[in-house]
PDB file of C-alpha atoms (C1' of nucleotides) in Angstrom:
ATOM      1  CA  UNK A  26     197.512-206.774   4.796  1.00 55.00           C
ATOM      2  CA  UNK A  27     201.048-207.727   3.957  1.00 55.00           C
ATOM      3  CA  UNK A  28     200.717-206.532   0.406  1.00 50.00           C
ATOM      4  CA  UNK A  29     202.672-208.473  -2.160  1.00 50.00           C
ATOM      5  CA  UNK A  30     206.295-207.544  -2.128  1.00 49.00           C
ATOM      6  CA  UNK A  31     206.931-209.043  -5.547  1.00 59.00           C
ATOM      7  CA  UNK A  32     203.853-207.205  -6.864  1.00 76.00           C
ATOM      8  CA  UNK A  33     202.115-209.346  -9.432  1.00 88.00           C
ATOM      9  CA  UNK A  34     201.656-207.477 -12.690  1.00 90.00           C
ATOM     10  CA  UNK A  35     198.287-207.885 -14.346  1.00 95.00           C
ATOM     11  CA  UNK A  36     197.346-207.161 -17.916  1.00 95.00           C
ATOM     12  CA  UNK A  37     194.812-204.507 -18.793  1.00 94.00           C
ATOM     13  CA  UNK A  38     192.376-207.205 -19.782  1.00 94.00           C
ATOM     14  CA  UNK A  39     192.764-208.981 -16.462  1.00 96.00           C
ATOM     15  CA  UNK A  40     192.280-205.767 -14.518  1.00 97.00           C
ATOM     16  CA  UNK A  41     189.367-204.714 -16.703  1.00 97.00           C
ATOM     17  CA  UNK A  42     187.510-207.996 -16.464  1.00 97.00           C
ATOM     18  CA  UNK A  43     188.040-208.160 -12.705  1.00 98.00           C
ATOM     19  CA  UNK A  44     186.812-204.599 -12.312  1.00 98.00           C
ATOM     20  CA  UNK A  45     183.576-205.193 -14.213  1.00 98.00           C
ATOM     21  CA  UNK A  46     183.079-208.507 -12.448  1.00 98.00           C
ATOM     22  CA  UNK A  47     183.488-206.765  -9.121  1.00 98.00           C
ATOM     23  CA  UNK A  48     180.850-204.228 -10.081  1.00 98.00           C
ATOM     24  CA  UNK A  49     178.316-206.973 -10.745  1.00 98.00           C
ATOM     25  CA  UNK A  50     179.387-209.163  -7.829  1.00 98.00           C
ATOM     26  CA  UNK A  51     176.516-208.053  -5.618  1.00 98.00           C
ATOM     27  CA  UNK A  52     172.940-209.165  -6.290  1.00 98.00           C
ATOM     28  CA  UNK A  53     171.455-205.741  -5.697  1.00 98.00           C
ATOM     29  CA  UNK A  54     173.706-204.253  -8.358  1.00 98.00           C
ATOM     30  CA  UNK A  55     172.591-206.975 -10.754  1.00 97.00           C
ATOM     31  CA  UNK A  56     169.021-206.006 -10.007  1.00 97.00           C
ATOM     32  CA  UNK A  57     169.706-202.319 -10.526  1.00 97.00           C
ATOM     33  CA  UNK A  58     171.335-203.032 -13.874  1.00 96.00           C
ATOM     34  CA  UNK A  59     168.431-205.206 -14.941  1.00 95.00           C
ATOM     35  CA  UNK A  60     165.981-202.482 -13.970  1.00 94.00           C
ATOM     36  CA  UNK A  61     167.925-199.861 -15.863  1.00 94.00           C
ATOM     37  CA  UNK A  62     168.416-202.110 -18.876  1.00 91.00           C
ATOM     38  CA  UNK A  63     164.714-202.882 -19.080  1.00 89.00           C
ATOM     39  CA  UNK A  64     163.842-199.210 -18.678  1.00 81.00           C
ATOM     40  CA  UNK A  65     161.551-199.903 -15.798  1.00 80.00           C
ATOM     41  CA  UNK A  66     163.016-196.906 -14.086  1.00 80.00           C
ATOM     42  CA  UNK A  67     165.748-194.415 -14.281  1.00 84.00           C
ATOM     43  CA  UNK A  68     165.697-191.965 -11.371  1.00 84.00           C
ATOM     44  CA  UNK A  69     167.320-192.860  -8.069  1.00 86.00           C
ATOM     45  CA  UNK A  70     164.022-192.276  -6.336  1.00 87.00           C
ATOM     46  CA  UNK A  71     162.281-194.929  -8.380  1.00 91.00           C
ATOM     47  CA  UNK A  72     164.951-197.421  -7.424  1.00 95.00           C
ATOM     48  CA  UNK A  73     164.603-196.650  -3.725  1.00 94.00           C
ATOM     49  CA  UNK A  74     160.859-197.253  -4.040  1.00 93.00           C
ATOM     50  CA  UNK A  75     161.345-200.656  -5.638  1.00 94.00           C
ATOM     51  CA  UNK A  76     164.336-201.897  -3.653  1.00 96.00           C
ATOM     52  CA  UNK A  77     163.869-202.101   0.133  1.00 95.00           C
ATOM     53  CA  UNK A  78     167.167-200.544   1.133  1.00 96.00           C
ATOM     54  CA  UNK A  79     168.200-197.234   2.599  1.00 96.00           C
ATOM     55  CA  UNK A  80     168.528-194.416   0.089  1.00 96.00           C
ATOM     56  CA  UNK A  81     172.153-193.977   1.039  1.00 97.00           C
ATOM     57  CA  UNK A  82     172.864-197.618   0.336  1.00 97.00           C
ATOM     58  CA  UNK A  83     171.272-197.494  -3.102  1.00 97.00           C
ATOM     59  CA  UNK A  84     173.271-194.365  -3.801  1.00 97.00           C
ATOM     60  CA  UNK A  85     176.448-196.174  -2.782  1.00 98.00           C
ATOM     61  CA  UNK A  86     175.716-199.026  -5.167  1.00 98.00           C
ATOM     62  CA  UNK A  87     174.935-196.572  -7.948  1.00 98.00           C
ATOM     63  CA  UNK A  88     178.318-194.970  -7.358  1.00 98.00           C
ATOM     64  CA  UNK A  89     179.993-198.370  -7.659  1.00 98.00           C
ATOM     65  CA  UNK A  90     178.231-198.971 -10.967  1.00 98.00           C
ATOM     66  CA  UNK A  91     179.116-195.482 -12.160  1.00 97.00           C
ATOM     67  CA  UNK A  92     182.774-196.060 -11.306  1.00 97.00           C
ATOM     68  CA  UNK A  93     182.733-199.290 -13.263  1.00 98.00           C
ATOM     69  CA  UNK A  94     181.496-197.392 -16.295  1.00 97.00           C
ATOM     70  CA  UNK A  95     178.514-199.704 -16.783  1.00 97.00           C
ATOM     71  CA  UNK A  96     176.037-196.884 -16.158  1.00 96.00           C
ATOM     72  CA  UNK A  97     175.964-193.143 -16.609  1.00 94.00           C
ATOM     73  CA  UNK A  98     174.083-190.421 -14.817  1.00 93.00           C
ATOM     74  CA  UNK A  99     172.504-187.276 -16.123  1.00 89.00           C
ATOM     75  CA  UNK A 100     171.789-184.480 -13.697  1.00 87.00           C
ATOM     76  CA  UNK A 101     168.202-183.376 -14.018  1.00 84.00           C
ATOM     77  CA  UNK A 102     167.737-181.179 -10.938  1.00 80.00           C
ATOM     78  CA  UNK A 103     166.869-182.017  -8.363  1.00 84.00           C
ATOM     79  CA  UNK A 104     166.873-185.552  -9.690  1.00 90.00           C
ATOM     80  CA  UNK A 105     169.501-187.657 -11.398  1.00 93.00           C
ATOM     81  CA  UNK A 106     168.596-189.903 -14.258  1.00 94.00           C
ATOM     82  CA  UNK A 107     170.634-193.064 -14.600  1.00 95.00           C
ATOM     83  CA  UNK A 108     170.899-195.427 -17.483  1.00 93.00           C
ATOM     84  CA  UNK A 109     173.098-198.077 -19.010  1.00 94.00           C
ATOM     85  CA  UNK A 110     176.280-196.794 -20.605  1.00 94.00           C
ATOM     86  CA  UNK A 111     175.675-198.426 -23.939  1.00 92.00           C
ATOM     87  CA  UNK A 112     179.203-198.404 -25.288  1.00 93.00           C
ATOM     88  CA  UNK A 113     180.757-199.838 -22.144  1.00 95.00           C
ATOM     89  CA  UNK A 114     177.921-202.308 -21.881  1.00 95.00           C
ATOM     90  CA  UNK A 115     178.777-203.611 -25.328  1.00 93.00           C
ATOM     91  CA  UNK A 116     182.443-203.738 -24.388  1.00 95.00           C
ATOM     92  CA  UNK A 117     181.588-205.811 -21.324  1.00 96.00           C
ATOM     93  CA  UNK A 118     179.460-208.057 -23.491  1.00 95.00           C
ATOM     94  CA  UNK A 119     182.292-208.857 -25.854  1.00 94.00           C
ATOM     95  CA  UNK A 120     184.846-209.087 -23.043  1.00 95.00           C
ATOM     96  CA  UNK A 121     182.858-211.680 -21.125  1.00 95.00           C
ATOM     97  CA  UNK A 122     181.811-213.372 -24.331  1.00 94.00           C
ATOM     98  CA  UNK A 123     185.420-213.763 -25.359  1.00 93.00           C
ATOM     99  CA  UNK A 124     186.476-214.942 -21.959  1.00 94.00           C
ATOM    100  CA  UNK A 125     183.783-217.540 -21.517  1.00 92.00           C
ATOM    101  CA  UNK A 126     183.966-218.646 -25.123  1.00 84.00           C
ATOM    102  CA  UNK A 127     183.223-222.335 -24.904  1.00 61.00           C
ATOM    103  CA  UNK A 128     185.795-223.302 -27.518  1.00 65.00           C
ATOM    104  CA  UNK A 129     188.553-221.872 -25.409  1.00 58.00           C
ATOM    105  CA  UNK A 130     187.684-223.737 -22.278  1.00 55.00           C
ATOM    106  CA  UNK A 131     189.287-227.064 -21.697  1.00 56.00           C
ATOM    107  CA  UNK A 132     190.130-227.902 -25.237  1.00 52.00           C
ATOM    108  CA  UNK A 133     191.442-231.149 -23.876  1.00 53.00           C
ATOM    109  CA  UNK A 134     189.837-232.978 -21.031  1.00 55.00           C
ATOM    110  CA  UNK A 135     191.931-233.322 -17.881  1.00 57.00           C
ATOM    111  CA  UNK A 136     189.976-236.284 -16.651  1.00 51.00           C
TER     112      UNK A 136
ATOM    113  CA  UNK B 129     177.125-204.474   9.873  1.00 56.00           C
ATOM    114  CA  UNK B 130     173.538-203.569  10.553  1.00 55.00           C
ATOM    115  CA  UNK B 131     172.205-206.253   8.261  1.00 50.00           C
ATOM    116  CA  UNK B 132     169.027-205.444   6.411  1.00 51.00           C
ATOM    117  CA  UNK B 133     166.016-205.791   8.610  1.00 48.00           C
ATOM    118  CA  UNK B 134     163.638-205.938   5.668  1.00 58.00           C
ATOM    119  CA  UNK B 135     165.910-208.533   4.014  1.00 75.00           C
ATOM    120  CA  UNK B 136     165.916-207.988   0.284  1.00 88.00           C
ATOM    121  CA  UNK B 137     164.949-211.157  -1.557  1.00 90.00           C
ATOM    122  CA  UNK B 138     167.010-211.960  -4.621  1.00 95.00           C
ATOM    123  CA  UNK B 139     166.192-214.303  -7.442  1.00 96.00           C
ATOM    124  CA  UNK B 140     168.274-217.387  -8.148  1.00 95.00           C
ATOM    125  CA  UNK B 141     169.581-215.728 -11.277  1.00 94.00           C
ATOM    126  CA  UNK B 142     170.644-212.619  -9.377  1.00 96.00           C
ATOM    127  CA  UNK B 143     172.404-214.685  -6.720  1.00 97.00           C
ATOM    128  CA  UNK B 144     173.979-216.947  -9.313  1.00 97.00           C
ATOM    129  CA  UNK B 145     175.310-214.157 -11.494  1.00 97.00           C
ATOM    130  CA  UNK B 146     176.664-212.290  -8.482  1.00 98.00           C
ATOM    131  CA  UNK B 147     178.352-215.433  -7.206  1.00 98.00           C
ATOM    132  CA  UNK B 148     180.150-216.157 -10.477  1.00 98.00           C
ATOM    133  CA  UNK B 149     181.025-212.490 -10.872  1.00 98.00           C
ATOM    134  CA  UNK B 150     182.534-212.492  -7.395  1.00 98.00           C
ATOM    135  CA  UNK B 151     184.648-215.500  -8.291  1.00 98.00           C
ATOM    136  CA  UNK B 152     186.163-213.679 -11.252  1.00 98.00           C
ATOM    137  CA  UNK B 153     186.386-210.310  -9.517  1.00 98.00           C
ATOM    138  CA  UNK B 154     190.084-210.662  -8.756  1.00 98.00           C
ATOM    139  CA  UNK B 155     192.716-210.409 -11.490  1.00 98.00           C
ATOM    140  CA  UNK B 156     194.718-213.371 -10.251  1.00 98.00           C
ATOM    141  CA  UNK B 157     191.680-215.587 -10.504  1.00 98.00           C
ATOM    142  CA  UNK B 158     191.127-214.382 -14.057  1.00 97.00           C
ATOM    143  CA  UNK B 159     194.705-215.332 -14.798  1.00 97.00           C
ATOM    144  CA  UNK B 160     194.323-218.760 -13.220  1.00 97.00           C
ATOM    145  CA  UNK B 161     191.190-219.417 -15.261  1.00 96.00           C
ATOM    146  CA  UNK B 162     192.903-218.316 -18.438  1.00 95.00           C
ATOM    147  CA  UNK B 163     195.847-220.602 -17.700  1.00 94.00           C
ATOM    148  CA  UNK B 164     193.565-223.536 -17.014  1.00 94.00           C
ATOM    149  CA  UNK B 165     191.389-222.811 -20.025  1.00 92.00           C
ATOM    150  CA  UNK B 166     194.388-222.660 -22.329  1.00 89.00           C
ATOM    151  CA  UNK B 167     195.792-225.846 -20.833  1.00 81.00           C
ATOM    152  CA  UNK B 168     199.113-224.228 -20.102  1.00 80.00           C
ATOM    153  CA  UNK B 169     199.076-225.953 -16.774  1.00 81.00           C
ATOM    154  CA  UNK B 170     196.914-227.914 -14.477  1.00 85.00           C
ATOM    155  CA  UNK B 171     198.672-228.800 -11.221  1.00 84.00           C
ATOM    156  CA  UNK B 172     198.778-226.349  -8.344  1.00 87.00           C
ATOM    157  CA  UNK B 173     202.553-226.514  -8.387  1.00 87.00           C
ATOM    158  CA  UNK B 174     202.732-225.266 -11.936  1.00 91.00           C
ATOM    159  CA  UNK B 175     200.571-222.294 -11.030  1.00 95.00           C
ATOM    160  CA  UNK B 176     202.765-221.377  -8.081  1.00 94.00           C
ATOM    161  CA  UNK B 177     205.762-221.422 -10.407  1.00 93.00           C
ATOM    162  CA  UNK B 178     204.141-219.073 -12.868  1.00 94.00           C
ATOM    163  CA  UNK B 179     202.359-216.723 -10.487  1.00 96.00           C
ATOM    164  CA  UNK B 180     204.559-214.905  -7.956  1.00 95.00           C
ATOM    165  CA  UNK B 181     202.405-215.436  -4.899  1.00 96.00           C
ATOM    166  CA  UNK B 182     202.647-217.602  -1.819  1.00 96.00           C
ATOM    167  CA  UNK B 183     201.496-221.178  -2.316  1.00 96.00           C
ATOM    168  CA  UNK B 184     198.865-220.709   0.369  1.00 97.00           C
ATOM    169  CA  UNK B 185     197.449-217.703  -1.434  1.00 97.00           C
ATOM    170  CA  UNK B 186     197.189-219.547  -4.739  1.00 97.00           C
ATOM    171  CA  UNK B 187     195.495-222.397  -2.909  1.00 97.00           C
ATOM    172  CA  UNK B 188     193.012-219.961  -1.408  1.00 98.00           C
ATOM    173  CA  UNK B 189     192.136-218.564  -4.825  1.00 98.00           C
ATOM    174  CA  UNK B 190     191.775-222.076  -6.200  1.00 98.00           C
ATOM    175  CA  UNK B 191     189.328-222.820  -3.412  1.00 98.00           C
ATOM    176  CA  UNK B 192     187.302-219.754  -4.302  1.00 98.00           C
ATOM    177  CA  UNK B 193     187.155-220.896  -7.918  1.00 98.00           C
ATOM    178  CA  UNK B 194     186.236-224.423  -6.848  1.00 98.00           C
ATOM    179  CA  UNK B 195     183.419-223.084  -4.671  1.00 97.00           C
ATOM    180  CA  UNK B 196     182.095-221.085  -7.593  1.00 98.00           C
ATOM    181  CA  UNK B 197     181.921-224.255  -9.644  1.00 97.00           C
ATOM    182  CA  UNK B 198     183.976-222.800 -12.475  1.00 97.00           C
ATOM    183  CA  UNK B 199     186.781-225.312 -11.974  1.00 96.00           C
ATOM    184  CA  UNK B 200     187.086-228.830 -10.694  1.00 94.00           C
ATOM    185  CA  UNK B 201     189.932-230.688  -9.025  1.00 93.00           C
ATOM    186  CA  UNK B 202     191.058-234.271  -9.393  1.00 90.00           C
ATOM    187  CA  UNK B 203     193.226-235.746  -6.661  1.00 88.00           C
ATOM    188  CA  UNK B 204     196.294-237.327  -8.182  1.00 84.00           C
ATOM    189  CA  UNK B 205     198.483-237.967  -5.120  1.00 79.00           C
ATOM    190  CA  UNK B 206     200.387-236.167  -4.007  1.00 84.00           C
ATOM    191  CA  UNK B 207     199.289-233.614  -6.552  1.00 90.00           C
ATOM    192  CA  UNK B 208     195.926-232.190  -7.489  1.00 93.00           C
ATOM    193  CA  UNK B 209     195.017-231.564 -11.079  1.00 94.00           C
ATOM    194  CA  UNK B 210     192.672-228.662 -11.723  1.00 95.00           C
ATOM    195  CA  UNK B 211     190.760-227.815 -14.819  1.00 93.00           C
ATOM    196  CA  UNK B 212     187.766-225.878 -16.062  1.00 94.00           C
ATOM    197  CA  UNK B 213     184.386-227.335 -15.158  1.00 94.00           C
ATOM    198  CA  UNK B 214     183.093-227.441 -18.686  1.00 92.00           C
ATOM    199  CA  UNK B 215     179.395-227.623 -17.968  1.00 93.00           C
ATOM    200  CA  UNK B 216     179.405-224.765 -15.472  1.00 95.00           C
ATOM    201  CA  UNK B 217     181.684-222.796 -17.753  1.00 95.00           C
ATOM    202  CA  UNK B 218     179.103-223.063 -20.511  1.00 93.00           C
ATOM    203  CA  UNK B 219     176.377-222.082 -18.065  1.00 95.00           C
ATOM    204  CA  UNK B 220     178.342-218.994 -17.093  1.00 96.00           C
ATOM    205  CA  UNK B 221     178.841-218.215 -20.759  1.00 95.00           C
ATOM    206  CA  UNK B 222     175.137-218.216 -21.492  1.00 94.00           C
ATOM    207  CA  UNK B 223     174.278-216.455 -18.244  1.00 95.00           C
ATOM    208  CA  UNK B 224     176.607-213.540 -18.911  1.00 96.00           C
ATOM    209  CA  UNK B 225     175.748-213.588 -22.589  1.00 94.00           C
ATOM    210  CA  UNK B 226     172.074-213.246 -21.771  1.00 93.00           C
ATOM    211  CA  UNK B 227     172.690-210.554 -19.228  1.00 94.00           C
ATOM    212  CA  UNK B 228     174.901-208.382 -21.365  1.00 93.00           C
ATOM    213  CA  UNK B 229     172.868-208.979 -24.486  1.00 84.00           C
ATOM    214  CA  UNK B 230     173.164-205.715 -26.331  1.00 60.00           C
ATOM    215  CA  UNK B 231     169.543-205.700 -27.463  1.00 65.00           C
ATOM    216  CA  UNK B 232     168.360-205.682 -23.901  1.00 57.00           C
ATOM    217  CA  UNK B 233     170.413-202.745 -22.788  1.00 55.00           C
ATOM    218  CA  UNK B 234     168.902-199.323 -23.061  1.00 56.00           C
ATOM    219  CA  UNK B 235     166.326-200.015 -25.708  1.00 52.00           C
ATOM    220  CA  UNK B 236     165.497-196.352 -25.470  1.00 53.00           C
ATOM    221  CA  UNK B 237     168.056-193.690 -24.912  1.00 55.00           C
ATOM    222  CA  UNK B 238     167.765-191.732 -21.672  1.00 58.00           C
ATOM    223  CA  UNK B 239     169.674-188.787 -23.023  1.00 50.00           C
TER     224      UNK B 239
ATOM    225  C1'  DT C  49     164.288-165.421   1.445  1.00 84.91           C
ATOM    226  C1'  DT C  50     162.414-169.563   3.101  1.00 84.91           C
ATOM    227  C1'  DT C  51     161.003-174.187   2.442  1.00 84.91           C
ATOM    228  C1'  DA C  52     160.771-178.561   0.091  1.00 84.91           C
ATOM    229  C1'  DT C  53     162.748-182.136  -2.682  1.00 84.91           C
ATOM    230  C1'  DT C  54     166.237-185.082  -4.261  1.00 84.91           C
ATOM    231  C1'  DA C  55     170.381-187.391  -4.082  1.00 84.91           C
ATOM    232  C1'  DA C  56     175.372-187.515  -2.573  1.00 84.91           C
ATOM    233  C1'  DT C  57     178.437-187.850   1.134  1.00 84.91           C
ATOM    234  C1'  DC C  58     179.947-188.555   6.012  1.00 84.91           C
ATOM    235  C1'  DG C  59     180.668-191.320   9.997  1.00 84.91           C
ATOM    236  C1'  DT C  60     180.076-195.589  12.168  1.00 84.91           C
ATOM    237  C1'  DA C  61     179.846-200.586  12.912  1.00 84.91           C
ATOM    238  C1'  DC C  62     180.637-204.914  11.480  1.00 84.91           C
ATOM    239  C1'  DA C  63     181.642-208.575   7.803  1.00 84.91           C
ATOM    240  C1'  DT C  64     184.422-210.230   4.297  1.00 84.91           C
ATOM    241  C1'  DT C  65     188.547-210.496   1.476  1.00 84.91           C
ATOM    242  C1'  DT C  66     193.308-210.835   0.803  1.00 84.91           C
ATOM    243  C1'  DG C  67     197.940-211.756   1.796  1.00 84.91           C
ATOM    244  C1'  DC C  68     201.546-214.164   4.347  1.00 84.91           C
ATOM    245  C1'  DG C  69     204.133-217.777   7.054  1.00 84.91           C
ATOM    246  C1'  DA C  70     203.501-221.838   9.720  1.00 84.91           C
ATOM    247  C1'  DT C  71     201.515-226.034  10.301  1.00 84.91           C
ATOM    248  C1'  DG C  72     199.022-230.216   9.112  1.00 84.91           C
ATOM    249  C1'  DA C  73     197.289-234.072   6.186  1.00 84.91           C
ATOM    250  C1'  DA C  74     197.852-237.412   2.632  1.00 84.91           C
ATOM    251  C1'  DC C  75     200.393-239.967   0.022  1.00 84.91           C
ATOM    252  C1'  DT C  76     205.267-241.801  -2.103  1.00 84.91           C
ATOM    253  C1'  DA C  77     209.587-243.421  -1.931  1.00 84.91           C
ATOM    254  C1'  DT C  78     213.506-245.090   0.488  1.00 84.91           C
TER     255       DT C  78
ATOM    256  C1'  DA D 108     209.531-246.617  10.015  1.00 84.91           C
ATOM    257  C1'  DT D 109     211.490-242.274   8.077  1.00 84.91           C
ATOM    258  C1'  DA D 110     211.863-238.701   5.084  1.00 84.91           C
ATOM    259  C1'  DG D 111     210.179-236.100   1.154  1.00 84.91           C
ATOM    260  C1'  DT D 112     206.601-234.003  -1.740  1.00 84.91           C
ATOM    261  C1'  DT D 113     202.438-231.607  -2.543  1.00 84.91           C
ATOM    262  C1'  DC D 114     198.715-229.101  -1.291  1.00 84.91           C
ATOM    263  C1'  DA D 115     195.088-227.526   2.189  1.00 84.91           C
ATOM    264  C1'  DT D 116     194.168-225.198   6.299  1.00 84.91           C
ATOM    265  C1'  DC D 117     195.049-222.184  10.361  1.00 84.91           C
ATOM    266  C1'  DG D 118     195.980-217.864  12.479  1.00 84.91           C
ATOM    267  C1'  DC D 119     197.036-213.363  11.983  1.00 84.91           C
ATOM    268  C1'  DA D 120     196.971-208.460  10.214  1.00 84.91           C
ATOM    269  C1'  DA D 121     195.343-205.118   7.270  1.00 84.91           C
ATOM    270  C1'  DA D 122     192.347-203.575   3.520  1.00 84.91           C
ATOM    271  C1'  DT D 123     187.949-203.386   1.510  1.00 84.91           C
ATOM    272  C1'  DG D 124     182.894-203.913   1.275  1.00 84.91           C
ATOM    273  C1'  DT D 125     178.218-203.257   2.995  1.00 84.91           C
ATOM    274  C1'  DA D 126     174.553-201.303   5.545  1.00 84.91           C
ATOM    275  C1'  DC D 127     172.520-197.698   8.205  1.00 84.91           C
ATOM    276  C1'  DG D 128     171.108-192.925   9.895  1.00 84.91           C
ATOM    277  C1'  DA D 129     172.459-188.149   9.806  1.00 84.91           C
ATOM    278  C1'  DT D 130     174.011-184.443   7.317  1.00 84.91           C
ATOM    279  C1'  DT D 131     175.038-181.615   3.341  1.00 84.91           C
ATOM    280  C1'  DA D 132     174.588-179.670  -1.389  1.00 84.91           C
ATOM    281  C1'  DA D 133     171.961-178.268  -5.206  1.00 84.91           C
ATOM    282  C1'  DT D 134     168.040-176.791  -7.124  1.00 84.91           C
ATOM    283  C1'  DA D 135     162.978-175.660  -7.519  1.00 84.91           C
ATOM    284  C1'  DA D 136     158.946-173.664  -5.685  1.00 84.91           C
ATOM    285  C1'  DA D 137     156.493-170.710  -2.428  1.00 84.91           C
TER     286       DA D 137
END
DNA sequence: TTTATTAATCGTACATTTGCGATGAACTAT
DNA sequence: ATAGTTCATCGCAAATGTACGATTAATAAA
C-alpha cells in the first residue's frame, strides 16, 4: 500500500473507538463476547465446543479480543479462564454511548 | 482462505452489530461521522479539504459508510450532500447501548 | 519420567481492506 | 458544442484479516 505521505493524525478518541469497533467487527467475536458476558462459559474449551470452528481460530479471535482490552484471561493450568474486562467494558459503553448520542446526530436536517 | 466447511450460522443481531462495527472500525470514518454529525460540513468537497487524503479515498470511505446505512447522500448536482441517517443512527445507538449494557457484563466475577 | 490435556503459536492459503492516481459520468455554465 | 466542476469508479500494489492443520509450551496426572 502506498501509505499516506501526509500522514493523517487521529485523536486518541478516534483511534480508541476504531480499535474497539474493529475488535467487534466480526460476528464470531460478538458471539464470544455475548457468551462471556452472560457467563454461559469461560474456558476456551467450552467456547470451542459451542462454536463450530477450529480451536486455533477461536484462540486467534480470543487474542484479538484480549488485545482490544475488552476481555481478560486468567491462567488456570492447563486451562485459561476468560471473562469480560469490566472496567474497559464500561469505558466502551460510555464511548459508544457518547458517540451515538442521538442529540448529537444531525441536529439540523440536511434534506 | 479455507472457508468454514461447517459454516457457522450467525444471528441477525450478530451480523448487524458486526457490520456497523466494521463501518466505524477505521479512524477516518469516525472522523467523517463526527464531522457530519456536528454539521461542520456536508459536501464531499468540504471533507476533502479538511481531511488530508486523496479524493478517491474519501469517496471510498463515504461509500463504506453509505453501505452501512449510517449516512445518506442527496444528489445536488454537481455535488452530493451527505448527512447522518438519523433512523439508523438511533438504531445503532440502541444496539450498542444494549450490547455494552454494564449490567449484562460479567454479572459474576471470574477472578 | 512418561503421558495426557489444554491452549497458544506457526505456517500457509486466500480474501478483504486501504491507499493512490487516472479515468469516467453527470451535470453546469459559457 | 465546449469546457469546467464534482464526485464515483477502475486498476493497481501492498497490508491486514481469516481460516485451517500442525506443532509447541505448560502443566497435571500416572
